[in-house]
mmCIF file of C-alpha atoms and ligand atoms in Angstrom:
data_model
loop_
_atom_site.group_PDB
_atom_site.id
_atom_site.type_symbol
_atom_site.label_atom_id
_atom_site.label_comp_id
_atom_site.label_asym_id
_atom_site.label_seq_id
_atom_site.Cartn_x
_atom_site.Cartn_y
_atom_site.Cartn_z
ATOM 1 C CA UNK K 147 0.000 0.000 0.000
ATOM 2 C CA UNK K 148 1.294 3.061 -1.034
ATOM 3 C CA UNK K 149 2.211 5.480 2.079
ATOM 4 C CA UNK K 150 3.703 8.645 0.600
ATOM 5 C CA UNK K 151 4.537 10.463 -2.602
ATOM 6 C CA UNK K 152 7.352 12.461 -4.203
ATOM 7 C CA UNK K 153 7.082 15.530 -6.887
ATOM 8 C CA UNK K 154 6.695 13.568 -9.168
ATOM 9 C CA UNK K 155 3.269 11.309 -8.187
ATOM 10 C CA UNK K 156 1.640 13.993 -5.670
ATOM 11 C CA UNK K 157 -1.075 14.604 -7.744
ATOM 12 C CA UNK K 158 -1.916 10.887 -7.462
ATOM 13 C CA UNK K 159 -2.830 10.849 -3.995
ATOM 14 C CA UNK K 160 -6.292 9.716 -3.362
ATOM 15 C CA UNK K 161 -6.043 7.886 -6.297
ATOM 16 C CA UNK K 162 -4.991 4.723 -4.772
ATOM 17 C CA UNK K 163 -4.846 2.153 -8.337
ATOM 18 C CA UNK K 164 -2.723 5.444 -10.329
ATOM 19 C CA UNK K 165 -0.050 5.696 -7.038
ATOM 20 C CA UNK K 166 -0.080 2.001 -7.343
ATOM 21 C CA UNK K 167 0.996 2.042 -10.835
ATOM 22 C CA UNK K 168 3.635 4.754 -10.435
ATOM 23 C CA UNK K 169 5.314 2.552 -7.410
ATOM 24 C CA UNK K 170 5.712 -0.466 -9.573
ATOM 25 C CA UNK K 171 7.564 1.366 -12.031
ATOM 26 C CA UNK K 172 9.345 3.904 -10.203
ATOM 27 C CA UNK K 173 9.543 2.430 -6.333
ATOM 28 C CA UNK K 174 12.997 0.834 -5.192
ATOM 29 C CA UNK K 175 13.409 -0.319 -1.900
ATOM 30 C CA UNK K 176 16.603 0.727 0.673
ATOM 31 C CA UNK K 177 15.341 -1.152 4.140
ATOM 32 C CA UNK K 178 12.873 -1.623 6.250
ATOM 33 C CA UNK K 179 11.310 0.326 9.388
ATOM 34 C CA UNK K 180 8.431 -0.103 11.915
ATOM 35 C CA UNK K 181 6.315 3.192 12.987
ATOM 36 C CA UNK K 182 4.773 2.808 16.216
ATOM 37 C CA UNK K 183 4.617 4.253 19.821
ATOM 38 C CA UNK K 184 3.253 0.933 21.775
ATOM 39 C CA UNK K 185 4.458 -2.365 19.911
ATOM 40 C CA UNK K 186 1.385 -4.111 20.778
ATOM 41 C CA UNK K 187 -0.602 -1.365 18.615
ATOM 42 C CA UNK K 188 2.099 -2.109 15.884
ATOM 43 C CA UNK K 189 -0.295 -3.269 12.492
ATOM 44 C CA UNK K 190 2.026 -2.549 9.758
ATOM 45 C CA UNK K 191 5.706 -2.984 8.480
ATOM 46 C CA UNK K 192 7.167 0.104 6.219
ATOM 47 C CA UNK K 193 9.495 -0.524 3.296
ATOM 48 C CA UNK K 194 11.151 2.538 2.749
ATOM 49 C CA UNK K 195 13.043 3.430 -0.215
ATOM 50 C CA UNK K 196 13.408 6.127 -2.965
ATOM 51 C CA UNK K 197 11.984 7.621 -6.118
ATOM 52 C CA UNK K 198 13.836 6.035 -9.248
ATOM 53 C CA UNK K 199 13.163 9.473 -11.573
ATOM 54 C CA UNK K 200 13.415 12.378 -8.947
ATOM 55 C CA UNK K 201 15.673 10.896 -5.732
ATOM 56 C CA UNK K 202 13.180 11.858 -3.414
ATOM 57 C CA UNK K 203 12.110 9.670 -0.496
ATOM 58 C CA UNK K 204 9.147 7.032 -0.828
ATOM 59 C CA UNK K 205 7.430 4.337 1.462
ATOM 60 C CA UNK K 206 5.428 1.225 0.839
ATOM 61 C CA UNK K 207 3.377 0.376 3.715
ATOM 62 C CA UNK K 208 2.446 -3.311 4.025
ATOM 63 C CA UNK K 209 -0.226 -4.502 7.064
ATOM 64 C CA UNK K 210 0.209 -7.152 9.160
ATOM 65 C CA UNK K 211 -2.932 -9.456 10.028
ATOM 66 C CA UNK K 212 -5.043 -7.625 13.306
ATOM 67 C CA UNK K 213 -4.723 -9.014 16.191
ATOM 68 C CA UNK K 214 -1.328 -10.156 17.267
ATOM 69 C CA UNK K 215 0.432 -9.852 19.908
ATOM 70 C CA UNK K 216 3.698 -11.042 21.760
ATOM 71 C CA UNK K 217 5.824 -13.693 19.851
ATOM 72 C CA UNK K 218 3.245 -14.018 17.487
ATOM 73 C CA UNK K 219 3.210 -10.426 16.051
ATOM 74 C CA UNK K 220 7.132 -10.444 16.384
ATOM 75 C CA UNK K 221 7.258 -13.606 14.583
ATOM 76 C CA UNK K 222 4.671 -12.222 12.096
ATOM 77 C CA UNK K 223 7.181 -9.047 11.401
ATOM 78 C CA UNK K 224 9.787 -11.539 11.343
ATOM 79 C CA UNK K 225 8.500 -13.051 8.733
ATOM 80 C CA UNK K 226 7.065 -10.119 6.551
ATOM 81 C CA UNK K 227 10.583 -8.437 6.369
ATOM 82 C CA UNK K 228 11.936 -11.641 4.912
ATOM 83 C CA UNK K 229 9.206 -12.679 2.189
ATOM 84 C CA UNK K 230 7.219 -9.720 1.308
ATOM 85 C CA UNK K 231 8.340 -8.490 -2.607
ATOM 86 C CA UNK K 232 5.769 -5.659 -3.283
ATOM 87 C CA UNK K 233 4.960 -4.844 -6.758
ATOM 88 C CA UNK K 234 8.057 -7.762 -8.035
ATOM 89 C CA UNK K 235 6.786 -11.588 -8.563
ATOM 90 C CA UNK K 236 8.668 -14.345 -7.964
ATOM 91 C CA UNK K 237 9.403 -17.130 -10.348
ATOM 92 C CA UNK K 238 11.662 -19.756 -9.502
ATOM 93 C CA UNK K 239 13.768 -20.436 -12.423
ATOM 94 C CA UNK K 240 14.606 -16.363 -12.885
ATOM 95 C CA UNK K 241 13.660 -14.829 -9.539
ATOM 96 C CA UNK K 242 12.532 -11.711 -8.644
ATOM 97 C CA UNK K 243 11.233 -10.077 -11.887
ATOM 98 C CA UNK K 244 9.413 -7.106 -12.085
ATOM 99 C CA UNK K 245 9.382 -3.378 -13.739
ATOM 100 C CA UNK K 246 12.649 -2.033 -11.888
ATOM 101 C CA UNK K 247 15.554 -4.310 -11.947
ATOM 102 C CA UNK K 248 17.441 -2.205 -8.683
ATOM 103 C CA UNK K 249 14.016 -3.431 -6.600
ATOM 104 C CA UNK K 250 14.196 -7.421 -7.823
ATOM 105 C CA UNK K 251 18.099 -6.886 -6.672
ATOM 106 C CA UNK K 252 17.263 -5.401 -3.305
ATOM 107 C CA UNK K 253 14.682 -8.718 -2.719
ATOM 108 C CA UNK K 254 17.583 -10.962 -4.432
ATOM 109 C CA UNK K 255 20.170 -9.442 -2.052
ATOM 110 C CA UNK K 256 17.785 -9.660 0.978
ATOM 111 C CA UNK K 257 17.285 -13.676 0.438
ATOM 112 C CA UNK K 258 20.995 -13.874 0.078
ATOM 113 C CA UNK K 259 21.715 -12.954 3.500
ATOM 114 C CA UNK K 260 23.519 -14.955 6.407
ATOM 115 C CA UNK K 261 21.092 -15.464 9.363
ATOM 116 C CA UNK K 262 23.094 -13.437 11.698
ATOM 117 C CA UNK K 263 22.575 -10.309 9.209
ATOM 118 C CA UNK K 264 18.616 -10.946 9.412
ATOM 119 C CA UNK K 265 18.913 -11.234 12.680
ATOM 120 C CA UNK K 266 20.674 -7.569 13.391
ATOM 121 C CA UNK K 267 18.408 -5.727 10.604
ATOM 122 C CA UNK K 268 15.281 -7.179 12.218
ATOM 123 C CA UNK K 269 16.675 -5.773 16.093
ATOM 124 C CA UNK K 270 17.292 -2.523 14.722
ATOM 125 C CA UNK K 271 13.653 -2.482 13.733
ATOM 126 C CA UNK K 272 12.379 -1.688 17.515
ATOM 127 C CA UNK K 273 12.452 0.956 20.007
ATOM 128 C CA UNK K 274 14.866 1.139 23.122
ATOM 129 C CA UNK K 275 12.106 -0.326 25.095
ATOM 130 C CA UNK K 276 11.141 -3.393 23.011
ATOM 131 C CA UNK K 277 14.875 -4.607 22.135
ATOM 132 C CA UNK K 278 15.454 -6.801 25.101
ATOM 133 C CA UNK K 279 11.992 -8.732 24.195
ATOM 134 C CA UNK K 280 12.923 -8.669 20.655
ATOM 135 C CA UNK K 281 16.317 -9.953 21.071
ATOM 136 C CA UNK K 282 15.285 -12.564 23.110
ATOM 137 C CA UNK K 283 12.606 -13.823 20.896
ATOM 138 C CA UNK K 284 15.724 -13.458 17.866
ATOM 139 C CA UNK K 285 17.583 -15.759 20.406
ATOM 140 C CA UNK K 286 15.318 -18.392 21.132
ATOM 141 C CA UNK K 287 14.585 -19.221 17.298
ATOM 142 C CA UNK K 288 17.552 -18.273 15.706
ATOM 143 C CA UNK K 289 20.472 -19.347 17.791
ATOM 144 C CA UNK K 290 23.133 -17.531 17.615
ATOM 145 C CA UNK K 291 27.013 -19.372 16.560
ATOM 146 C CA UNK K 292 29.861 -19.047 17.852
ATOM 147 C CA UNK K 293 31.300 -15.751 17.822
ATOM 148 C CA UNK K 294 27.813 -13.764 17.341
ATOM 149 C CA UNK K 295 26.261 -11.462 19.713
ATOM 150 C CA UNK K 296 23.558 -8.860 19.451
ATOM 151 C CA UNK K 297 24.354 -6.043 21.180
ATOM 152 C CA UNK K 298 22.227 -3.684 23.278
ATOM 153 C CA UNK K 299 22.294 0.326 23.162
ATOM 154 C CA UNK K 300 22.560 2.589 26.101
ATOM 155 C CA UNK K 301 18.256 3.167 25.968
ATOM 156 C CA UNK K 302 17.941 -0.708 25.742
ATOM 157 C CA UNK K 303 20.169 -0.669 28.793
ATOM 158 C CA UNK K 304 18.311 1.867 30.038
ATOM 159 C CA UNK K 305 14.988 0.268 29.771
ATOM 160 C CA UNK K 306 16.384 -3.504 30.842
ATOM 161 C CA UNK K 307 17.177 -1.766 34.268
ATOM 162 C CA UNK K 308 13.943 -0.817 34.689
ATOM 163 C CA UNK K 309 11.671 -4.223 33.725
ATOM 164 C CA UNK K 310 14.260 -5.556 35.805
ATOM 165 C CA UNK K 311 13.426 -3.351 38.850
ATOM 166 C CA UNK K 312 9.453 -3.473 38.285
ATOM 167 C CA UNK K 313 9.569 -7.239 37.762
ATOM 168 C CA UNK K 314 11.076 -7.419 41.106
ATOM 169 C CA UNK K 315 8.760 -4.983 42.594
ATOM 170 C CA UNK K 316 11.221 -2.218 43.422
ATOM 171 C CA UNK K 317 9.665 0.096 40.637
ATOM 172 C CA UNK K 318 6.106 0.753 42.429
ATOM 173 C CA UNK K 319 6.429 3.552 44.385
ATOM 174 C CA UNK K 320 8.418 5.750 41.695
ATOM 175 C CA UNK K 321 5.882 4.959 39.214
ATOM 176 C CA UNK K 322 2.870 5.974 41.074
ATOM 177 C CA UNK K 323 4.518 9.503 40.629
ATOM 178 C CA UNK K 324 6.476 9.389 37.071
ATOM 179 C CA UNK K 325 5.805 11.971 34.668
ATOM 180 C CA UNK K 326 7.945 10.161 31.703
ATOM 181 C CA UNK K 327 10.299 7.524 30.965
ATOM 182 C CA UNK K 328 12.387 8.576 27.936
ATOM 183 C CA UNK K 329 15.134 5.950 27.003
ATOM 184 C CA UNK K 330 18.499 7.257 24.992
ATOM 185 C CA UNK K 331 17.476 11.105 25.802
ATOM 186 C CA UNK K 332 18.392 13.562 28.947
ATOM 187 C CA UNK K 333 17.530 17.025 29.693
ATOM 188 C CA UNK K 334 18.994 18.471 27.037
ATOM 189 C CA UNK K 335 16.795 16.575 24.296
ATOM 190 C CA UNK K 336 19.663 14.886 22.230
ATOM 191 C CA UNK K 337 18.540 11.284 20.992
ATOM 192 C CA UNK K 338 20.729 8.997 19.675
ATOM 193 C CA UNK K 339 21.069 5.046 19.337
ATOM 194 C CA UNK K 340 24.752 3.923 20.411
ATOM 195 C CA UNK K 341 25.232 -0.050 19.963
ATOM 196 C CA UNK K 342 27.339 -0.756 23.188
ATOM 197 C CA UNK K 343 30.508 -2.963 22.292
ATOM 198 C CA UNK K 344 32.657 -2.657 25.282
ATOM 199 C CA UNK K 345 32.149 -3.157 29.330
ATOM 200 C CA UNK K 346 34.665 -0.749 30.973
ATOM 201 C CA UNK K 347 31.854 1.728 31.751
ATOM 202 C CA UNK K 348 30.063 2.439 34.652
ATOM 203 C CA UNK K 349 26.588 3.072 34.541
ATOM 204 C CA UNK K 350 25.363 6.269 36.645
ATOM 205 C CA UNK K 351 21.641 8.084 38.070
ATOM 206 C CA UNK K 352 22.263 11.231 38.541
ATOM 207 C CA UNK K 353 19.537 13.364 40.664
ATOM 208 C CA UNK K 354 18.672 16.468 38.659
ATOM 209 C CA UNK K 355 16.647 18.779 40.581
ATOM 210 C CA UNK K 356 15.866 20.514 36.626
ATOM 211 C CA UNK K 357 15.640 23.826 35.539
ATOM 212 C CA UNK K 358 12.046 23.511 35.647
ATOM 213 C CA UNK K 359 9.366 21.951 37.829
ATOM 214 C CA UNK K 360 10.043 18.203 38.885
ATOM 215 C CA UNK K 361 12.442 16.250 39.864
ATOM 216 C CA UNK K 362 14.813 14.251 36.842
ATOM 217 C CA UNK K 363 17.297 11.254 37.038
ATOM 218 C CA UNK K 364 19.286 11.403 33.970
ATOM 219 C CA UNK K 365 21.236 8.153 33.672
ATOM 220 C CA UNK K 366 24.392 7.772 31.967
ATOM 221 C CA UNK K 367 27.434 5.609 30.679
ATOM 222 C CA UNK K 368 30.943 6.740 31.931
ATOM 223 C CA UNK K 369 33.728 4.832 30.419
ATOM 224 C CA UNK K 370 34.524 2.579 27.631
ATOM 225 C CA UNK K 371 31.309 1.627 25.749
ATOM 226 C CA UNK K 372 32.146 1.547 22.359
ATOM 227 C CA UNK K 373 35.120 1.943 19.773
ATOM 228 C CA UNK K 374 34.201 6.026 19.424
ATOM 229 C CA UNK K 375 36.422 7.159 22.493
ATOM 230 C CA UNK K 376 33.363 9.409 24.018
ATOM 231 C CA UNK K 377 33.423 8.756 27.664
ATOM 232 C CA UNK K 378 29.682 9.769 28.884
ATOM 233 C CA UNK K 379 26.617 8.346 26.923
ATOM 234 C CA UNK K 380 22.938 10.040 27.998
ATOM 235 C CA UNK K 381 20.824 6.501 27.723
ATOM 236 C CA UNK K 382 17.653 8.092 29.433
ATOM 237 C CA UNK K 383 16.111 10.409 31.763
ATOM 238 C CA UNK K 384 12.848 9.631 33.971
ATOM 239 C CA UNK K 385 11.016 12.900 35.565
ATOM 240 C CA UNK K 386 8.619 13.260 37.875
ATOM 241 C CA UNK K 387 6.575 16.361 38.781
ATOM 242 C CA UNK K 388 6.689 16.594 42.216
ATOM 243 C CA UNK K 389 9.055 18.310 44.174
ATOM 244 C CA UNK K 390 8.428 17.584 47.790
ATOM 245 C CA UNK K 391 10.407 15.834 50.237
ATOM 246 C CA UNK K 392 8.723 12.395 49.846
ATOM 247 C CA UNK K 393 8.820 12.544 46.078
ATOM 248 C CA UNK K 394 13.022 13.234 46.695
ATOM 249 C CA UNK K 395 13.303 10.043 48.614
ATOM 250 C CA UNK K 396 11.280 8.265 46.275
ATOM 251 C CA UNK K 397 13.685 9.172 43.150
ATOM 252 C CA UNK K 398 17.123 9.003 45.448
ATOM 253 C CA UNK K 399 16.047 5.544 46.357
ATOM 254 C CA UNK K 400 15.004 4.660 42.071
ATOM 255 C CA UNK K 401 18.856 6.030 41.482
ATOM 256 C CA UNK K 402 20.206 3.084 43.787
ATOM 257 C CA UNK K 403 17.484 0.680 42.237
ATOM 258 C CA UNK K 404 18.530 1.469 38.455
ATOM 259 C CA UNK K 405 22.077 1.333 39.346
ATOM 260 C CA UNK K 406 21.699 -2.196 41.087
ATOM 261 C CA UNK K 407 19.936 -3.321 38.247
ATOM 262 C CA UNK K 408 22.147 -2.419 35.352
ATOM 263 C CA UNK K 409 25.308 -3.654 37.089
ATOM 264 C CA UNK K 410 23.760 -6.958 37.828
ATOM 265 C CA UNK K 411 22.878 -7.461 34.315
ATOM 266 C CA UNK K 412 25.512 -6.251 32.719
ATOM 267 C CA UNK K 413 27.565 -8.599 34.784
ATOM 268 C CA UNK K 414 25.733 -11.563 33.823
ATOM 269 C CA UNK K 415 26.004 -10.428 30.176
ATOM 270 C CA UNK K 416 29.434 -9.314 29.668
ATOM 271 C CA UNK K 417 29.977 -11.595 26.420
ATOM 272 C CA UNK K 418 27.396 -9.415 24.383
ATOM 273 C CA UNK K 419 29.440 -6.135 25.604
ATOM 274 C CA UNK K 420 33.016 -8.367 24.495
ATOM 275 C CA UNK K 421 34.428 -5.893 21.933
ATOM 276 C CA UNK K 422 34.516 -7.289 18.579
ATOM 277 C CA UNK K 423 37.950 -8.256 18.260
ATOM 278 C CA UNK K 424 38.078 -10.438 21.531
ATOM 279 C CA UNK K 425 35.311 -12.290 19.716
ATOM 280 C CA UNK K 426 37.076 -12.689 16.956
ATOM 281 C CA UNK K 427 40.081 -13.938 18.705
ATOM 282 C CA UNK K 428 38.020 -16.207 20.757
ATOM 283 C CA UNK K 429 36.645 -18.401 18.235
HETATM 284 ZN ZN1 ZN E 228 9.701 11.057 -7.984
#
C-alpha cells in the first residue's frame, strides 16, 4: 500500500490504483522500518526506499494481520521483512522479476543474507524499550554461533534496568509519581542510538533537581562503551513532577534501584558487551 509520494506522483494521492501504478515502475526499496509508539498497537511494516526518476524519499506500507500480539506479532514481522516483494513476482527459475531491476536486486540481495545479518536488521527495527523482548525472541529461534552477539544500546540498557526493577517490585512507588520515561534522551533533548561494544563503563543516576518543575534522574554511561572514544553516553532520563520531600526520597532511592539493576545485568552479560575483536580472537 502506497504510504507517501514524491514531486513527481503527488497529484496521485487519493487515487490509490494510479499511485499504485507509479510505485511499480518507479519504487525501489533501501530497508525496512516499523512506525509505532506501543508495539502491541504495531499493524504494519514500512518498506522505505526512494523515487527512481526524482531521488526523493518514498514508502510502501504493508499490514500485518489484526490481532497479534507477543511472539506471534514479532514472529509475524519476522516473517514479513523476509518474504514480502511488493509490486516484483517471484518465479523460480529467474527470480525476482518485475518493472525495476534495482528493486528485484534489493529482494535478491535480501534472500541472500547470512542469518546473523537478518537477525541484526530485524533488532534494529524496535524501540529502546522493546529490544530486550525482541532480542530474546531473535535468540530463542535463531540461535546464535559461535562468535555472534547482538548487542544492546545505552536506551535498551536503560529500559532492561527498569523491567528488571518493576519485575522485582522495586519500581512501584516511583511509578505511582512518574511523569515520563524517555530511554536514549536527557535534559537536554539529544537522541541517539549507540550499539554498546565494550564493558569498561560504569553506569550512573544522577539526581537532577531541573531547571524547571520536577524532579529528573538522567542516567548515563561513563567509560569505555564503544570503539568512538566518548566517555559519557545520555541513555535516558525519567522525571517526575513533584518536588516535595517524599517525592526526593522516592527518586534518590530509584537512582540506587537502576544502578543495582544495570550492574547486575551487565555482569551476567558481559559476552554481548566483548568488543569485537576479543570475539574474533576467541573463536
Ligand atoms: Zn519522484
Amino acid at each position: 500500500m502506497v504510504f507517501s509520494y514524491c514531486q513527481c506522483n503527488r497529484h496521485m494521492a487519493g487515487s490509490d490504483e494510479a499511485a499504485a501504478n507509479f510505485y511499480n515502475s518507479h519504487f525501489i526499496p533501501r530497508g525496512w522500518q516499523l512506525v509505532y509508539c506501543e508495539l502491541s498497537e504495531c499493524g504494519a511494516i514500512h518498506l522505505t526506499g526512494y523515487c527512481k526518476r526524482c531521488y526523493e524519499d518514498l514508502e510502501e506500507m504493508i499490514l500485518l494481520p489484526k490481532g497479534l500480539a507477543g511472539d506471534d506479532l514479532l514472529k509475524s514481522i519476522y516473517n514479513t521483512m523476509q518474504t514480502a516483494h511488493p509490486y516484483d513476482t517471484f518465479l523460480p527459475q529467474v527470480g525476482y522479476h518485475g518493472l525495476c531491476k534495482e528493486r528485484s536486486d534489493f529482494y535478491a540481495r535480501r534472500d541472500k543474507r547470512s542469518q546473523f545479518a537478518r537477525s541484526k536488521e530485524f533488532l534494529n527495527l524496535f524501540h529502546d524499550y522493546d529490544r530486550e523482548s525482541a532480542r530474546l525472541w531473535l535468540e530463542k529461534n535463531y540461535p546464535l554461533q559461535p562468535g555472534e552477539v547482538l548487542r544492546d544500546t545505552g536506551g535498551s540498557l536503560f529500559c532492561t534496568a527498569i523491567h528488571m526493577a518493576r519485575e522485582n517490585g522495586d519500581f512501584g512507588k516511583a511509578e505511582a509519581i512518574l511523569d515520563y520515561i524517555l530511554p536514549c534522551a536527557h535534559e537536554t533533548g539529544r537522541k541517539e542510538q549507540v550499539e554498546l561494544t565494550a564493558y569498561e563503563f560504569d553506569f550512573e543516576a544522577h539526581l537532577n533537581w531541573g531547571g524547571s518543575e520536577g524532579i529528573y534522574i538522567d542516567c548515563y554511561l561513563t567509560g569505555k562503551f564503544d570503539e568512538s572514544g566518548r566517555f559519557v553516553l545520555p541513555i535516558g532520563t525519567i522525571k517526575t513532577l513533584k518536588r516535595d520531600l517524599e517525592a526526593a526520597k522516592i527518586m534518590g532511592e530509584l537512582c540506587g534501584v537502576l544502578t543495582h539493576y544495570a550492574s547486575q545485568y551487565v555482569n551476567q552479560n558481559l559476552l554481548r558487551y566483548t568488543p569485537e575483536k576479543e570475539l574474533k580472537a576467541k573463536n
